[in-house]
N, CA and C of each residue as an Amber inpcrd file, in Angstrom:
protein
   390
  20.9890000  44.6940000 -21.9520000  19.7210000  45.3110000 -21.5830000
  18.5560000  44.6150000 -22.2800000  18.7070000  44.4130000 -23.5910000
  17.6440000  43.7560000 -24.3610000  17.4040000  42.3320000 -23.8610000
  18.4860000  41.6440000 -23.5260000  18.3650000  40.2590000 -23.0370000
  17.6110000  40.2150000 -21.7020000  17.9030000  41.1650000 -20.8110000
  17.2210000  41.2210000 -19.5200000  15.7300000  41.4830000 -19.7120000
  15.3830000  42.3440000 -20.6480000  13.9850000  42.6510000 -20.9150000
  13.2620000  41.4270000 -21.4650000  13.9080000  40.6910000 -22.3560000
  13.3110000  39.4780000 -22.9200000  13.1090000  38.4390000 -21.8330000
  14.0980000  38.2690000 -20.9450000  13.9810000  37.3010000 -19.8450000
  12.8520000  37.6750000 -18.9060000  12.7310000  38.9440000 -18.5770000
  11.6700000  39.4140000 -17.6970000  10.3090000  39.1690000 -18.3390000
  10.1850000  39.4710000 -19.6230000   8.9200000  39.2350000 -20.3290000
   8.5600000  37.7650000 -20.3410000   9.5590000  36.9110000 -20.5290000
   9.3210000  35.4740000 -20.5390000   8.8290000  34.9800000 -19.1810000
   9.4430000  35.4560000 -18.1080000   9.0280000  35.0630000 -16.7590000
   7.5990000  35.5050000 -16.4920000   7.2620000  36.7190000 -16.8520000
   5.9060000  37.2240000 -16.6590000   4.9180000  36.4040000 -17.4710000
   5.2420000  36.0860000 -18.7110000   4.3440000  35.2960000 -19.5560000
   4.1080000  33.9100000 -18.9890000   5.1700000  33.2570000 -18.5340000
   5.0500000  31.9170000 -17.9690000   4.2320000  31.9550000 -16.6870000
   4.4660000  32.9460000 -15.8470000   3.7270000  33.0820000 -14.5870000
   2.2450000  33.2880000 -14.8600000   1.9190000  34.1670000 -15.7910000
   0.5150000  34.4260000 -16.1130000  -0.1460000  33.1980000 -16.7210000
   0.5600000  32.5140000 -17.6030000  -0.0040000  31.3370000 -18.2500000
  -0.2410000  30.2250000 -17.2470000   0.6620000  30.0570000 -16.2900000
   0.5020000  28.9680000 -15.3310000  -0.6720000  29.1990000 -14.3990000
  -1.0350000  30.4520000 -14.1400000  -2.1600000  30.7220000 -13.2390000
  -3.5070000  30.5030000 -13.9200000  -3.5370000  30.4610000 -15.2640000
  -4.8070000  30.2820000 -15.9510000  -4.9060000  28.9280000 -16.6440000
  -3.9270000  28.0520000 -16.4560000  -3.9340000  26.7720000 -17.1480000
  -5.0520000  25.8550000 -16.6850000  -5.5300000  26.0080000 -15.4810000
  -6.5750000  25.1120000 -14.9920000  -7.8910000  25.3180000 -15.7300000
  -8.0740000  26.4860000 -16.3290000  -9.2990000  26.7520000 -17.0660000
 -10.4710000  27.1410000 -16.1760000 -10.3050000  27.0550000 -14.8590000
 -11.3770000  27.4140000 -13.9420000 -11.2570000  28.8880000 -13.5720000
 -12.3750000  29.6180000 -13.5980000 -12.3010000  31.0210000 -13.1890000
 -12.0130000  31.1230000 -11.6970000 -11.2930000  32.1450000 -11.3490000
 -11.0160000  32.3750000  -9.9350000 -12.2690000  32.9020000  -9.2570000
 -12.5040000  32.4620000  -8.0170000 -13.6730000  32.9860000  -7.3060000
 -13.5160000  34.4840000  -7.0500000 -14.6090000  35.1800000  -7.1260000
 -14.5960000  36.6140000  -6.8770000 -14.5450000  36.8880000  -5.3840000
 -13.9240000  37.9920000  -5.0280000 -13.8900000  38.4040000  -3.6210000
 -15.1860000  39.0830000  -3.2000000 -16.0120000  39.4650000  -4.1900000
 -17.2190000  40.2030000  -3.8360000 -18.5090000  39.5860000  -4.3550000
 -18.4490000  38.3980000  -4.9830000 -19.6610000  37.7740000  -5.5190000
 -19.6220000  36.2680000  -5.2640000 -20.7760000  35.7390000  -4.8700000
 -20.9920000  34.2950000  -4.7840000 -22.1210000  33.9840000  -5.7550000
 -21.9100000  33.0410000  -6.6520000 -22.9040000  32.7460000  -7.6840000
 -23.7120000  31.4890000  -7.3610000 -24.8310000  31.3360000  -8.0530000
 -25.6570000  30.1380000  -7.9200000 -24.8650000  28.8980000  -8.3370000
 -23.9920000  29.0430000  -9.3250000 -23.1630000  27.9130000  -9.7530000
 -22.2380000  27.4440000  -8.6310000 -21.6930000  28.3990000  -7.8780000
 -20.8390000  28.0250000  -6.7450000 -21.6560000  27.3200000  -5.6640000
 -22.8500000  27.8110000  -5.4110000 -23.7350000  27.1980000  -4.4170000
 -24.0540000  25.7650000  -4.8370000 -24.3710000  25.5740000  -6.1160000
 -24.6990000  24.2430000  -6.6260000 -23.4730000  23.3200000  -6.5830000
 -22.3090000  23.8400000  -6.9530000 -21.0990000  23.0260000  -6.9890000
 -20.7210000  22.5090000  -5.6010000 -21.0400000  23.2660000  -4.5830000
 -20.7350000  22.8630000  -3.2060000 -21.9200000  22.1570000  -2.5540000
 -22.9850000  21.9130000  -3.3370000 -24.1900000  21.2380000  -2.8580000
 -24.7760000  21.9450000  -1.6260000 -24.9260000  23.2690000  -1.7530000
 -25.4420000  24.0830000  -0.6490000 -26.8610000  24.5900000  -0.8980000
 -27.5940000  23.9840000  -1.8390000 -28.9590000  24.4380000  -2.1120000
 -29.8610000  24.2830000  -0.8980000 -29.5830000  23.3030000  -0.0450000
 -30.3940000  23.0910000   1.1540000 -29.9310000  23.9110000   2.3440000
 -28.8690000  24.6650000   2.1620000 -28.3300000  25.5030000   3.2360000
 -29.0390000  26.8560000   3.2360000 -28.6900000  27.6850000   4.1910000
 -29.1960000  29.0630000   4.2200000 -28.1340000  29.9830000   3.6180000
 -28.5380000  31.2100000   3.3000000 -27.5850000  32.1930000   2.7810000
 -26.4550000  32.4200000   3.7920000 -26.7580000  32.3390000   5.0830000
 -25.7230000  32.4770000   6.1150000 -24.6480000  31.4150000   5.9040000
 -25.0760000  30.1580000   5.7210000 -24.1280000  29.0550000   5.5460000
 -23.3500000  29.1860000   4.2400000 -23.9990000  29.7110000   3.1990000
 -23.3200000  29.9390000   1.9290000 -22.2290000  30.9910000   2.1020000
 -22.5840000  32.1090000   2.7140000 -21.5950000  33.1680000   2.9330000
 -20.4800000  32.6590000   3.8430000 -20.8500000  31.9350000   4.8690000
 -19.8640000  31.3860000   5.7960000 -18.8810000  30.4630000   5.0620000
 -19.3810000  29.6890000   4.1130000 -18.5270000  28.7510000   3.3580000
 -17.5580000  29.4810000   2.4350000 -18.0400000  30.4940000   1.7110000
 -17.2200000  31.1530000   0.6990000 -16.4930000  32.3990000   1.1890000
 -17.1410000  33.1960000   2.0280000 -16.5570000  34.4740000   2.4650000
 -16.9360000  34.7630000   3.9170000 -16.4690000  33.9490000   4.8250000
 -16.8310000  34.1300000   6.2350000 -16.4110000  35.5030000   6.7570000
 -15.4210000  36.1110000   6.1390000 -14.9880000  37.4430000   6.5600000
 -16.0870000  38.4900000   6.3820000 -17.0510000  38.2570000   5.4750000
 -18.1530000  39.2020000   5.3040000 -18.9960000  39.2990000   6.5670000
 -19.0250000  38.2370000   7.3610000 -19.8610000  38.1900000   8.5660000
 -19.2140000  38.8740000   9.7650000 -17.9460000  39.2050000   9.6530000
 -17.2060000  39.7880000  10.7760000 -17.4170000  41.2880000  10.9170000
 -17.9110000  41.9210000   9.9000000 -18.0620000  43.3630000   9.9340000
 -16.7160000  44.0370000   9.7240000 -16.7330000  45.3430000   9.6880000
 -15.4800000  46.0660000   9.5010000 -15.1090000  46.7970000  10.7720000
 -13.8050000  46.9050000  10.9960000 -13.3560000  47.5970000  12.2050000
 -13.6970000  49.0790000  12.1340000 -13.7510000  49.7280000  13.2770000
 -14.0630000  51.1620000  13.2860000 -12.9940000  51.9550000  12.5460000
 -13.4290000  53.0410000  11.9170000 -12.4800000  53.8870000  11.1920000
 -12.0420000  55.0960000  12.0040000 -12.7290000  55.3570000  13.1130000
 -12.3230000  56.4520000  13.9920000 -12.7080000  56.0980000  15.4290000
 -12.1330000  56.7910000  16.4010000 -12.4550000  56.4910000  17.8080000
 -13.9290000  56.6840000  18.1540000 -14.6440000  57.4800000  17.3770000
 -16.0570000  57.7410000  17.6600000 -16.9920000  56.7050000  17.0460000
 -16.4650000  55.8030000  16.1870000 -17.2850000  54.7770000  15.5410000
 -17.6660000  53.6910000  16.5410000 -18.7640000  52.9870000  16.2630000
 -19.1030000  51.8300000  17.0960000 -18.0070000  50.7640000  16.9600000
 -17.9850000  49.7880000  17.8660000 -16.9060000  48.7880000  17.8330000
 -16.7720000  48.0610000  16.4920000 -17.8580000  47.6780000  15.8840000
 -17.8410000  47.0080000  14.5740000 -18.9900000  47.5410000  13.7430000
 -18.7650000  47.6300000  12.4430000 -19.7950000  48.0520000  11.5070000
 -20.1510000  46.8510000  10.6400000 -21.3990000  46.4140000  10.7150000
 -21.8360000  45.2260000   9.9990000 -22.6270000  45.6040000   8.7640000
 -22.5730000  44.7610000   7.7270000 -23.3430000  45.0630000   6.5160000
 -24.8460000  44.9470000   6.7410000 -25.5770000  45.7260000   5.9830000
 -27.0330000  45.6570000   5.9430000 -27.3800000  44.6410000   4.8540000
 -28.4330000  43.8590000   5.0710000 -28.8260000  42.8410000   4.1020000
 -29.9640000  43.3500000   3.2300000 -29.7770000  43.2130000   1.9180000
 -30.8160000  43.5110000   0.9350000 -31.1300000  42.2200000   0.1960000
 -32.4060000  41.9480000  -0.0120000 -32.8350000  40.8010000  -0.8140000
 -33.6990000  41.3540000  -1.9420000 -33.2640000  41.1000000  -3.1660000
 -33.9590000  41.6080000  -4.3530000 -34.2420000  43.1030000  -4.2420000
 -33.2080000  43.8410000  -3.8510000 -33.2310000  45.3110000  -3.7530000
 -34.1390000  45.8580000  -2.6590000 -34.5370000  45.0150000  -1.7240000
 -35.3520000  45.4700000  -0.5910000 -34.5250000  45.3130000   0.6770000
 -34.4260000  46.4060000   1.4320000 -33.6770000  46.3530000   2.6870000
 -34.4070000  45.4400000   3.6670000 -33.6980000  44.4010000   4.1260000
 -34.3310000  43.3990000   4.9750000 -33.8630000  43.4570000   6.4330000
 -32.6810000  43.9840000   6.6960000 -32.2440000  44.0710000   8.0830000
 -30.7870000  43.7060000   8.2720000 -30.5300000  43.0610000   9.4170000
 -29.1510000  42.7650000   9.7980000 -28.7210000  41.3810000   9.3060000
 -27.5380000  40.9570000   9.7460000 -26.9630000  39.6910000   9.2910000
 -27.8650000  38.4810000   9.5430000 -28.6620000  38.5210000  10.5980000
 -29.5410000  37.3810000  10.9100000 -30.5100000  37.0800000   9.7700000
 -30.7900000  38.0640000   8.9330000 -31.6610000  37.8560000   7.7780000
 -31.1090000  36.7610000   6.8690000 -29.7990000  36.6100000   6.8330000
 -29.1800000  35.5870000   5.9820000 -29.6660000  34.1840000   6.3400000
 -30.0660000  33.9970000   7.5790000 -30.5310000  32.6780000   8.0290000
 -31.9180000  32.3310000   7.4850000 -32.5960000  33.3060000   6.8790000
 -33.9580000  33.0780000   6.3810000 -34.0240000  32.8520000   4.8680000
 -32.9090000  33.0020000   4.1770000 -32.9090000  32.8700000   2.7160000
 -32.3500000  31.4990000   2.3360000 -33.1600000  30.6570000   1.6740000
 -32.6860000  29.3310000   1.2710000 -31.5990000  29.4080000   0.1940000
 -30.5790000  28.5870000   0.3380000 -29.4810000  28.5570000  -0.6220000
 -29.9400000  28.2460000  -2.0390000 -30.9770000  27.4200000  -2.1710000
 -31.4860000  27.0640000  -3.4900000 -32.1540000  28.2140000  -4.2160000
 -32.5080000  29.2770000  -3.4890000 -33.1480000  30.4410000  -4.0990000
 -32.1460000  31.4900000  -4.5790000 -30.8750000  31.2970000  -4.2720000
 -29.8660000  32.3250000  -4.5310000 -29.4300000  32.3360000  -5.9930000
 -29.5550000  33.4980000  -6.6120000 -28.9870000  33.7340000  -7.9460000
 -27.5470000  34.2100000  -7.7610000 -27.3490000  35.1770000  -6.8710000
 -26.0100000  35.6050000  -6.4860000 -26.0780000  36.4220000  -5.2130000
 -24.9380000  36.5110000  -4.5700000 -24.7820000  37.3270000  -3.3660000
 -23.5860000  38.2220000  -3.6190000 -23.7680000  39.5060000  -3.3680000
 -22.6940000  40.4780000  -3.6070000 -22.4040000  41.2720000  -2.3430000
 -21.1280000  41.5000000  -2.1310000 -20.7090000  42.4050000  -1.0630000
 -20.4660000  43.7630000  -1.6930000 -21.1530000  44.7630000  -1.1760000
 -20.9800000  46.1280000  -1.6610000 -20.2520000  46.9030000  -0.5670000
 -19.1120000  47.4450000  -0.9070000 -18.2590000  48.1690000   0.0410000
 -18.9940000  49.3710000   0.6200000 -18.6340000  49.7750000   1.8380000
 -19.3280000  50.8960000   2.4900000 -19.4040000  52.1640000   1.6320000
 -18.3180000  52.5460000   1.0070000 -18.3390000  53.7870000   0.2240000
 -19.3510000  53.6830000  -0.9220000 -19.3550000  52.5460000  -1.6290000
 -20.3100000  52.3540000  -2.7170000 -21.7470000  52.2450000  -2.1900000
 -21.9070000  51.5830000  -1.0450000 -23.2390000  51.4280000  -0.4510000
 -23.8220000  52.7810000  -0.0640000 -23.0240000  53.6260000   0.5430000
 -23.4910000  54.9560000   0.9470000 -23.8230000  55.7890000  -0.2870000
 -22.9880000  55.6860000  -1.3120000 -23.2270000  56.4350000  -2.5450000
 -24.5430000  56.0050000  -3.1920000 -24.7940000  54.6930000  -3.2580000
 -25.9990000  54.1730000  -3.9220000 -27.2590000  54.2830000  -3.0800000
 -27.1330000  53.9810000  -1.7690000 -28.3190000  53.8360000  -0.9290000
 -28.4460000  54.8840000   0.1750000 -27.4240000  55.7060000   0.3680000
 -27.4900000  56.7630000   1.3660000 -26.9210000  56.3570000   2.7170000
 -27.1490000  57.2220000   3.6950000 -26.6010000  56.9950000   5.0280000
 -27.1830000  55.7290000   5.6460000 -26.4790000  55.2250000   6.6560000
 -26.9420000  54.0190000   7.3300000 -26.3450000  52.7460000   6.7540000
 -25.3590000  52.8890000   5.8970000 -24.7230000  51.7320000   5.2670000
 -23.2130000  51.7600000   5.4900000 -22.8120000  52.2240000   6.6710000
 -21.3880000  52.3720000   6.9730000 -20.6440000  51.0450000   7.0400000
 -21.3600000  49.9400000   7.1880000 -20.7510000  48.6210000   7.1870000
 -20.8620000  47.9270000   5.8400000 -21.3870000  48.6320000   4.8490000
 -21.5780000  48.0510000   3.5260000 -22.9010000  47.3190000   3.4160000
 -23.0250000  46.5440000   2.3640000 -24.2540000  45.8060000   2.0820000
 -23.8960000  44.4030000   1.6030000 -24.6750000  43.4290000   2.0410000
 -24.6770000  42.1180000   1.4100000 -25.9920000  42.0550000   0.6550000
 -25.8910000  42.0740000  -0.6740000 -27.0710000  42.0960000  -1.5340000
 -27.2990000  40.7140000  -2.1420000 -28.4750000  40.1690000  -1.9180000
 -28.8320000  38.8640000  -2.4420000 -29.8530000  39.0590000  -3.5510000
 -29.5760000  38.4810000  -4.7130000 -30.5670000  38.4210000  -5.7820000
 -31.0450000  36.9750000  -5.8160000 -32.3570000  36.8070000  -5.7910000
 -32.9010000  35.4530000  -5.7900000 -33.3640000  35.0590000  -7.1860000
 -33.5350000  33.7750000  -7.3620000 -34.0710000  33.2480000  -8.6210000
 -35.5530000  33.5470000  -8.7300000 -36.1890000  33.8460000  -7.6200000
 -37.6290000  34.0830000  -7.5890000 -38.0120000  35.3730000  -8.2870000
 -37.1580000  36.3980000  -8.2050000 -37.4890000  37.6980000  -8.7720000
 -37.2250000  37.7410000 -10.2770000 -36.1770000  37.1020000 -10.7060000
 -35.7640000  37.2560000 -12.1070000 -36.1900000  36.1010000 -12.9200000
């Protein structure tokens, strides 16, 4: 029994160590940073192209949760905490201005910002504000 536990611990340790040996942080599923934009040389791109490069699934919207829901629920776009509109707004924000882009899940979006955020939020913080 003790030997099996030691072997299991060793396998887990080796597996965990091998995933962090590169020294590079794993990309977040909910945040795109200015460093990522710069590393991919996307400063001349739009926020749409940045999101498309890193998390194209954010642009697809979420499937309906009940038969009464609309066909797709898309995120609302906020820039520097100001509600700007729909996904097309991403085409107006220069990649070089991006500090970070965050996907806020529908439940968190509704809790923070109220109704009308059933598709979540794509929140952009720019370098201009901070």
